[in-house]
XYZ file of C-alpha atoms in Angstrom:
507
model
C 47.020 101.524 43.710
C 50.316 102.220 44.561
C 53.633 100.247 43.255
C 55.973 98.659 45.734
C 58.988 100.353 46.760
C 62.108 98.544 46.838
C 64.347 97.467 49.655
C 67.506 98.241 51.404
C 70.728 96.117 51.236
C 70.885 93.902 54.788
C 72.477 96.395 57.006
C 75.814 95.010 59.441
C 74.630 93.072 62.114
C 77.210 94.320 64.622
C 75.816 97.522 64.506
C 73.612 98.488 67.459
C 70.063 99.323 67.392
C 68.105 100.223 69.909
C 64.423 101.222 68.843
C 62.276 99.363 66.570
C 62.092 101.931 63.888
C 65.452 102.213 63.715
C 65.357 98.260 63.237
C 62.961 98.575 61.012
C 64.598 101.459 58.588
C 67.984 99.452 58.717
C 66.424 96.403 57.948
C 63.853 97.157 55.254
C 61.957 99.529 53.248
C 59.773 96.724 51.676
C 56.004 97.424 50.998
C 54.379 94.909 53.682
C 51.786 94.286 50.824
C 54.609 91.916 49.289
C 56.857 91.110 52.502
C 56.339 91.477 55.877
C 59.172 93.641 57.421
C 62.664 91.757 58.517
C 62.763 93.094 61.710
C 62.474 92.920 65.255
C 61.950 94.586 68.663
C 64.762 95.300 71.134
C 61.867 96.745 73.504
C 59.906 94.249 74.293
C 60.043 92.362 77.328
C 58.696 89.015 76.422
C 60.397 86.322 75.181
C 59.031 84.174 72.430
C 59.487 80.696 71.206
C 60.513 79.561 68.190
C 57.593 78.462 65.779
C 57.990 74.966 64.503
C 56.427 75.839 60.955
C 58.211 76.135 58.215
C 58.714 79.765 56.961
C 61.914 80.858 56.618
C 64.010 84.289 57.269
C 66.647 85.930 55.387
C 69.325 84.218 53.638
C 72.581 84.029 55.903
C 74.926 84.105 53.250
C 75.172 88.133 52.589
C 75.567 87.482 48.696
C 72.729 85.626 48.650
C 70.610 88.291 50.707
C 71.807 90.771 48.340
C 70.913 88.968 45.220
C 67.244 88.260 46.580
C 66.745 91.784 47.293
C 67.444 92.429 43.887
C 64.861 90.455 42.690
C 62.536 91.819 45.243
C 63.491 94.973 44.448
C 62.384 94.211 40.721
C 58.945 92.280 41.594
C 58.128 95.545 43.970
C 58.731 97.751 41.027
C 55.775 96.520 39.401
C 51.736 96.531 40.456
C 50.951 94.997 44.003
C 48.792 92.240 44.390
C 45.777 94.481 45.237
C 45.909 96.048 41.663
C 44.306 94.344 39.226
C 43.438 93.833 35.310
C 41.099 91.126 35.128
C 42.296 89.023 32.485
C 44.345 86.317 31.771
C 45.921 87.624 28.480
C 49.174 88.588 29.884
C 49.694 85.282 31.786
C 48.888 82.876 29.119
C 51.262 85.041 26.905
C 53.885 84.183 29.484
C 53.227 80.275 28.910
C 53.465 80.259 25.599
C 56.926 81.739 25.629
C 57.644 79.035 28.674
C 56.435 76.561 26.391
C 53.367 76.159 28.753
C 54.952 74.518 32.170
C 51.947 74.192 33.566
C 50.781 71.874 31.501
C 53.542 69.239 32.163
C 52.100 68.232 35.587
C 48.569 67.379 36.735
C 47.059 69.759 39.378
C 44.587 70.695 41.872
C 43.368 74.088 42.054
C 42.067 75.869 45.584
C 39.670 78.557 45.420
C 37.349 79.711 47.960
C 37.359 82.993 51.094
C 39.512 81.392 53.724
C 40.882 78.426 54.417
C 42.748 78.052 51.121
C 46.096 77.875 52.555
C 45.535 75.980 55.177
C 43.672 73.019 52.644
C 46.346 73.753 50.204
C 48.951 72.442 53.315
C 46.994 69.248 54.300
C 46.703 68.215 50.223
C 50.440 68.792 49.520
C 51.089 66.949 53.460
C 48.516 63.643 52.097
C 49.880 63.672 48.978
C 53.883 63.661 49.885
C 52.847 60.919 52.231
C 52.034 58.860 49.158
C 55.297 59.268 47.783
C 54.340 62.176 45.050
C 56.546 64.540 44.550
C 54.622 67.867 45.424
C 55.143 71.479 44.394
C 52.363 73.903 46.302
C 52.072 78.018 45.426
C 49.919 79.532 48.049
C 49.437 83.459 49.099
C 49.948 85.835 51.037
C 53.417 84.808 52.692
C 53.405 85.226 56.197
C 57.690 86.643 56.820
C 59.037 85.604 53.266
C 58.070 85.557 49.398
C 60.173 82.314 49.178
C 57.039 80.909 51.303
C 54.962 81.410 48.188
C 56.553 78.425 46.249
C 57.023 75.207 47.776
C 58.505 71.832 46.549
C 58.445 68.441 48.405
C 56.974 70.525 51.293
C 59.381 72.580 51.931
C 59.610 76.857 50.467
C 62.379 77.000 47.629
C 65.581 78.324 48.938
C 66.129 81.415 48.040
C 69.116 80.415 45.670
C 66.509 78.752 43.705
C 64.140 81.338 43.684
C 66.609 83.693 42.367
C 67.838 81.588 39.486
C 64.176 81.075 38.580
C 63.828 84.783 38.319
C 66.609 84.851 36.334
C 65.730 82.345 33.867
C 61.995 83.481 33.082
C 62.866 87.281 33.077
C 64.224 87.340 29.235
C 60.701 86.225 28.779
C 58.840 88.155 30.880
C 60.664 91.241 29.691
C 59.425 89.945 26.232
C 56.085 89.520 27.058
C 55.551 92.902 28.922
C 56.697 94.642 25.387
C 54.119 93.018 23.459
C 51.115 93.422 25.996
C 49.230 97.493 26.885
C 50.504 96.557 30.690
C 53.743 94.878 31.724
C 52.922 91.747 33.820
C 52.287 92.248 37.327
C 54.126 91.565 40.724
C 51.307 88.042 41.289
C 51.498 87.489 37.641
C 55.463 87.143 37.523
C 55.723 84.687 40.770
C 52.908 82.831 39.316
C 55.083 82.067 36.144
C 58.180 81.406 38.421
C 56.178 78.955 39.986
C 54.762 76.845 37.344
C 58.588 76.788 35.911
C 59.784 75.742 39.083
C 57.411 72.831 39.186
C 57.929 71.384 35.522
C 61.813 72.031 36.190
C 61.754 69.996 39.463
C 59.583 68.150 38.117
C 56.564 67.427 40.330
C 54.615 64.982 39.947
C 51.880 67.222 40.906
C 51.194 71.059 41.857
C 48.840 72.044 44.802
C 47.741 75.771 43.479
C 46.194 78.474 45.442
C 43.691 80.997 43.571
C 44.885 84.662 44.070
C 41.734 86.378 43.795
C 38.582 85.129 42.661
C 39.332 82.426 39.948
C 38.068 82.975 36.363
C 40.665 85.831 35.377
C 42.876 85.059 38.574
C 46.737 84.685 37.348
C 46.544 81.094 38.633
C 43.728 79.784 35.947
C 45.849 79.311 33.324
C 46.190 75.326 34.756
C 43.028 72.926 34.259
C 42.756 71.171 37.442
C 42.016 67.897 37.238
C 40.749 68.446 41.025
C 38.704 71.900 41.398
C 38.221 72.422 45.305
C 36.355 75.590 46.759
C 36.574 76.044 50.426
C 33.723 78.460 52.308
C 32.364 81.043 49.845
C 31.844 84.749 51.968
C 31.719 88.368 51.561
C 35.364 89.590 50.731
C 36.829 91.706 48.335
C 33.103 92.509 47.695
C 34.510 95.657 45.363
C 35.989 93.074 42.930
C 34.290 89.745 43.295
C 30.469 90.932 44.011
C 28.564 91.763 46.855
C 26.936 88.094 47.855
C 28.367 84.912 47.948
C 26.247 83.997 44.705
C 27.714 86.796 42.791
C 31.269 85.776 44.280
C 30.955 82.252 43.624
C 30.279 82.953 39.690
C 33.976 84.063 39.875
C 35.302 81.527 41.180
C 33.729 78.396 39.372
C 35.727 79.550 36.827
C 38.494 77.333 38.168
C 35.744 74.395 37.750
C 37.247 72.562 33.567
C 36.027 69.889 31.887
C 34.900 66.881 32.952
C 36.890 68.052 36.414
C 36.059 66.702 40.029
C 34.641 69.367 42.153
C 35.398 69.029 45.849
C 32.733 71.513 47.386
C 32.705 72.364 51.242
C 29.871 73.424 53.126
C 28.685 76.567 50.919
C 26.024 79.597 51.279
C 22.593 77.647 49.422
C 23.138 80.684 46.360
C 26.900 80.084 46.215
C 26.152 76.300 45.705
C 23.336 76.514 43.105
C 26.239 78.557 40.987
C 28.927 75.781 41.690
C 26.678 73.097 40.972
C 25.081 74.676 37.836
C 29.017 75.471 36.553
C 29.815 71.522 37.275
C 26.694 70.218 35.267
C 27.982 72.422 31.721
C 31.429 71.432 31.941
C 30.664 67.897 33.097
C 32.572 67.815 36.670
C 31.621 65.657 38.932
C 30.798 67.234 42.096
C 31.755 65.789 45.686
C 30.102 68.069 48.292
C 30.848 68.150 52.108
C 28.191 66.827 54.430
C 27.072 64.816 51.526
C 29.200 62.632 50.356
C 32.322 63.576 52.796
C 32.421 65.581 55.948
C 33.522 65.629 59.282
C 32.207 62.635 61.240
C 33.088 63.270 64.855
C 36.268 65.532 66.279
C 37.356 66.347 70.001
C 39.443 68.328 71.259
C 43.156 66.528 71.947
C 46.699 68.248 73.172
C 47.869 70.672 70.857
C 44.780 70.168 68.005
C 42.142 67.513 67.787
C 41.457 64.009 67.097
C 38.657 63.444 63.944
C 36.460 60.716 62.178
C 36.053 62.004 58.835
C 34.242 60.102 55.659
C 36.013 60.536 52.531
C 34.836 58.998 49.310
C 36.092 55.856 49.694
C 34.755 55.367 53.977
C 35.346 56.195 57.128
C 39.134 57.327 58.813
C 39.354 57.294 62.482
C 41.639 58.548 65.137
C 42.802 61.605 62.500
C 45.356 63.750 64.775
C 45.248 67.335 63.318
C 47.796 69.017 65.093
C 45.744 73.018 64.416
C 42.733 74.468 66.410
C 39.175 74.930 65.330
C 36.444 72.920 63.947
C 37.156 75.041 60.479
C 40.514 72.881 60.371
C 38.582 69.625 60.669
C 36.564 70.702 57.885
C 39.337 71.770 55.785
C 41.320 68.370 56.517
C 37.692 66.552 54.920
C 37.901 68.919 51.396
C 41.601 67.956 51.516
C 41.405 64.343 52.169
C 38.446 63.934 49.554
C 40.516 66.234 46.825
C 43.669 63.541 47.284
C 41.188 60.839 47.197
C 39.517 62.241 44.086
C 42.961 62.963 42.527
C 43.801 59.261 42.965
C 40.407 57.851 41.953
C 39.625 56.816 45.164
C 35.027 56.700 44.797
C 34.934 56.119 40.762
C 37.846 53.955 39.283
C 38.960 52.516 42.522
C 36.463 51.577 45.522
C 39.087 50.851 48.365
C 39.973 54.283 50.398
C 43.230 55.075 51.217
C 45.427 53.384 53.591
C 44.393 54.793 56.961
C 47.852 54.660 58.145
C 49.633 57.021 55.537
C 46.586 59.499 56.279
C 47.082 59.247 59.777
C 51.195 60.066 58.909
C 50.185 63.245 56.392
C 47.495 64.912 58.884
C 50.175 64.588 62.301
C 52.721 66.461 60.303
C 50.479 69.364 59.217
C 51.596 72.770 59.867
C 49.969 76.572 59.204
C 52.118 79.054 59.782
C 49.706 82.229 61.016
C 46.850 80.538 61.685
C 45.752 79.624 65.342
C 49.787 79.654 65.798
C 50.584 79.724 69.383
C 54.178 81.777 69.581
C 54.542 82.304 73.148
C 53.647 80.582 76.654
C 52.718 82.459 80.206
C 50.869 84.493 78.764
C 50.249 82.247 76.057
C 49.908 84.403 72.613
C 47.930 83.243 69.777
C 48.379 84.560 65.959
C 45.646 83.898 63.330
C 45.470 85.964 60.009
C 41.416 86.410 60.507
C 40.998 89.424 58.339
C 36.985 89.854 57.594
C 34.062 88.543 59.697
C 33.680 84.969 58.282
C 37.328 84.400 59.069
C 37.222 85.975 62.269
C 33.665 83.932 63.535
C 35.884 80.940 63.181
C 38.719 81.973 65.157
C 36.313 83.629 67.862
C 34.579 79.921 68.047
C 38.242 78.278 67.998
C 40.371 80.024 70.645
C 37.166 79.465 72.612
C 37.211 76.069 72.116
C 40.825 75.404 72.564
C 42.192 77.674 75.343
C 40.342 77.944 78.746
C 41.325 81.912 78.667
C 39.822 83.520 81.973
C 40.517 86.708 80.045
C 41.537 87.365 76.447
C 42.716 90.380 74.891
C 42.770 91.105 71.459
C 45.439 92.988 69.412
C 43.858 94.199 66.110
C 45.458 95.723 63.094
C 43.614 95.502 59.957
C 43.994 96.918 56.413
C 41.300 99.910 55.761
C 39.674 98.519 53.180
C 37.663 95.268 55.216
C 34.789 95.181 56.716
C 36.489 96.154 60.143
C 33.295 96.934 61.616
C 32.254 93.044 61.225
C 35.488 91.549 62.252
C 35.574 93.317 65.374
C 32.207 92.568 66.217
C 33.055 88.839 65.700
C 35.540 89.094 68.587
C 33.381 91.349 70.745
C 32.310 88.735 73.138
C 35.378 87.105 73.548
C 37.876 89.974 73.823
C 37.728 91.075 77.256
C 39.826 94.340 75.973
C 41.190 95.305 72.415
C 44.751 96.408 71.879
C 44.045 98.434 68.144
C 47.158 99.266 65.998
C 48.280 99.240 62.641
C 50.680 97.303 60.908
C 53.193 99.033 58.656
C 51.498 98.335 55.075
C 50.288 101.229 53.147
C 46.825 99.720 53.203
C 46.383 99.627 57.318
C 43.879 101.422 59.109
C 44.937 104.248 60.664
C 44.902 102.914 64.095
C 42.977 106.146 65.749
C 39.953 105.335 63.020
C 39.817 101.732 63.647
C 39.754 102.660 67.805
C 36.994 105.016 66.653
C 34.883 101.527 65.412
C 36.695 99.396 68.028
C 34.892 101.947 70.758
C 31.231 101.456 69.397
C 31.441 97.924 69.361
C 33.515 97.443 72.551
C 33.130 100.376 74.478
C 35.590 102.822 75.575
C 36.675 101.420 78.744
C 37.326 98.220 76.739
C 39.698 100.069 74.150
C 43.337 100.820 74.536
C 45.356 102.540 71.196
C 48.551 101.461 70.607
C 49.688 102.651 67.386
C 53.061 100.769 67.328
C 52.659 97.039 67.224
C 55.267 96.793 70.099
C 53.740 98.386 72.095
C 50.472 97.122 71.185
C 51.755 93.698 72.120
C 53.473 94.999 75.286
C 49.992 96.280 76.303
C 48.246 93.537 75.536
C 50.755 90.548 77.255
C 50.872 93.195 80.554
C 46.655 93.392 80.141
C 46.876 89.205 79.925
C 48.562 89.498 83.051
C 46.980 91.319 85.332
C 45.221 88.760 86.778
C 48.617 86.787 88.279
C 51.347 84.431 86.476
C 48.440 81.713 87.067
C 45.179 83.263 86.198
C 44.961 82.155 82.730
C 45.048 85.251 80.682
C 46.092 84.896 76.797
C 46.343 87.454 73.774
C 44.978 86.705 69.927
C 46.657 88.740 67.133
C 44.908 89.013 64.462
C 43.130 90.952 61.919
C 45.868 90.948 58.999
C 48.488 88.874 57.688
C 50.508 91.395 57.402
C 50.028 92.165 61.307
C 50.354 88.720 62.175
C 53.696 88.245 60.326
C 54.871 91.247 61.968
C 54.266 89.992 65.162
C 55.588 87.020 64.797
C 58.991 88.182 63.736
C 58.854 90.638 66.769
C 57.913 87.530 69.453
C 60.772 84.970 68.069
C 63.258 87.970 68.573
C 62.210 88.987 71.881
């Protein structure tokens, strides 16, 4: 795999630019694999709308911009996220010399496919709301690494993310001349985060899973809450090629005498979860059982929900995100707060319906079912292999009355493209294909070679820039009049999706 290139310094504003690659060369040389570019399109006619979620840009403050480039600069110098030495030598190395952080703080640890980030969100959201002081590290970021690490809510600034660089490097520098292979790009931020949180301190981290779980950088914590959101086929190369063989992976998040909160699994990926629980002596909470989603409709801007937890029933839940997978993930993230706080063993009484009601309304997730523009309205969710992109076909089905949708689609070459495009097949009424401008994207002619046998040709336009593939798309939307209903769903990478939406908030 290759190593990350480093970036630019942020180039005068004054000066005029007129074509998005320009923008893009002045702006950044980042590998998207670690940041989505800082750019955006002088071309495009739309206009977007700011996004309410929290995910910052670049620093203002040129010094400041310079000095996190730096560190970028530094992380990209070493392997990408996408190569990997399963193990956990090198990280627990990196503790010890921290004088283990992550051990100062209790935690709950997210593994799963998709919906991590998302759950990861609504726990940090429920458990703010009962006056915990929360620090939550979740990946991919969506515009900026700063997204990855999160305290009381809110990404670090990037003033403190560079002076937490700066205080673990002597040690990481250490640690990479005592190991075969220096520490790598995940491995690094994963140690900046659990220093962040015991510096803070929180009271308690929310922690995403990389990859996997068992030798993912992340495992070095023993949740005292293991949740594992909807086991399917991804990274199939790595993990295994059924959601049995995947799951054996990732129970290795499951500790001691741990609660598991299990959603709805694959029957072989829950006989592996359940079997891990019983010899380590978790308990084991498992959706549809003994929590789930109890009723949901669909309300302005999200949905309204009953859901059980462990401790009874919560009505009127506002959820302020699209798709019955969102409901779902709100029930494994109210029943892993419950479970953190005893809520079904030392304490009967559920939580106060009030405070949930609070957490759930202020829920945001940046990239997922994100509506960025109106008339045509434009829709971004980071779908990227056919389990993700089944829910987001079912979703934007449910929650848009689209007389005709059209898809843009960039997606990394090595996903089952073939499956996610045939997810959206019958509710794309055309498909913009592109590529975003990672190293790992499709070449957009090859994935209009699949998007053809599954669509069609007359139902496949190329665009290999994404501003034009957006152009295309948002003229395709509107073909039918300013009042026809026509929409557009991004999707099929982060990467793509964070590109896009730094393109529609700059118009």
């Amino acid at each position: 795999m290759s190593d990350n290139p480093g970036q630019n310094d942020q180039p005068d504003p004054s000066a005029p630019l007129d074509s998005f690659d320009e923008i893009i060369d002045a702006e950044t040389t980042r590998d998207p694999d670690l940041a989505v570019i800082e750019a955006g399109s002088r071309t495009l006619r739309t206009q977007g709308v700011p996004p309410e979620a929290d995910v910052p840009g670049r620093p203002e403050d040129p010094e400041v911009d310079a000095a996190l480039r730096a560190v970028e600069t530094e992380l990209a110098g070493r392997w990408g996220e996408t190569k990997l030495e399963p193990s956990v030598t090198r990280i627990a190395a990196l503790m010890d010399v921290l004088g283990e952080p992550q051990r100062s703080y209790p935690s709950i640890h997210i593994t799963g496919t998709n919906g991590k980030t998302s759950t990861a969100r609504m726990i940090e959201a429920l458990l703010g709301a009962f006056d915990l002081r929360t620090g939550r590290y979740t990946s991919p970021h969506v515009q900026s690494i700063t997204e990855r690490i999160s305290l009381d809510g809110a990404p670090i600034s990037a003033e403190r993310f560079i002076e937490t660089y700066e205080d673990i490097k002597p040690y990481v520098e250490m640690v990479d001349a005592q190991q075969e292979y220096r520490l790598s790009f995940f491995e690094v931020l994963t140690g900046m985060a659990y220093a962040a949180f015991a510096d803070a301190p929180v009271d308690v981290a929310v922690v995403e899973v990389g990859m996997g779980g068992s030798w993912d950088a992340t495992n070095v914590i023993d949740g005292d809450v293991a949740v594992v959101t909807p086991i399917d086929l991804d990274h199939t190369d790595r993990l295994g090629g059924t959601p049995g063989e995947i799951a054996v992976e990732k129970a290795g998040i499951v500790k001691q005498d741990a609660t598991v909160i299990l959603a709805q699994q694959p029957v072989d990926a829950a006989q592996v979860m359940l079997k891990k629980a019983v010899d380590v002596n978790a308990t084991v909470a498992r959706e549809g059982l003994e929590f789930g989603v109890v009723a949901r409709e669909v309300a302005v801007g999200g949905q309204l929900a009953t859901l059980r937890g462990l401790g009874g029933e919560y009505t009127e839940v506002y959820l302020p995100l699209h798709g019955a997978h969102q409901a779902h993930n709100a029930a494994v993230a109210l029943a892993a707060v419950e479970a953190f706080f005893g809520v079904g063993a030392q304490r009967p009484e559920p939580l106060d319906v009030d405070t949930v009601r609070k957490a759930f309304a202020s829920v945001a997730s940046p990239g997922r079912m994100e509506v960025v523009r109106r008339s045509p309205t434009v829709v971004l969710d980071a779908a990227h292999n056919p389990a993700g992109a089944r829910v987001t076909a079912e979703a934007v089905g449910e929650a848009f009355q689209f007389s005709r949708l059209i898809g843009v689609v960039g997606a990394s070459a090595d996903k089952n493209v073939r499956g996610l495009l045939e997810a959206f097949e019958p509710v794309f009424a055309e498909v913009v294909v592109t590529q975003n401008s990672s190293h790992r994207a499709m070449d957009a002619d090859e994935l209009a070679a699949v998007a053809v046998e599954v669509f069609g040709d007359d139902r496949v336009q190329v665009e290999p820039r994404l501003p034009d593939a957006l152009e295309a798309a948002i003229t395709l939307a509107e073909e039918e009049g300013e009042f026809a209903g026509g929409g557009v769903l991004v999707t099929g990478s982060v990467i793509t999706v964070g590109e896009a939406r730094l393109l529609l908030r700059r118009g």
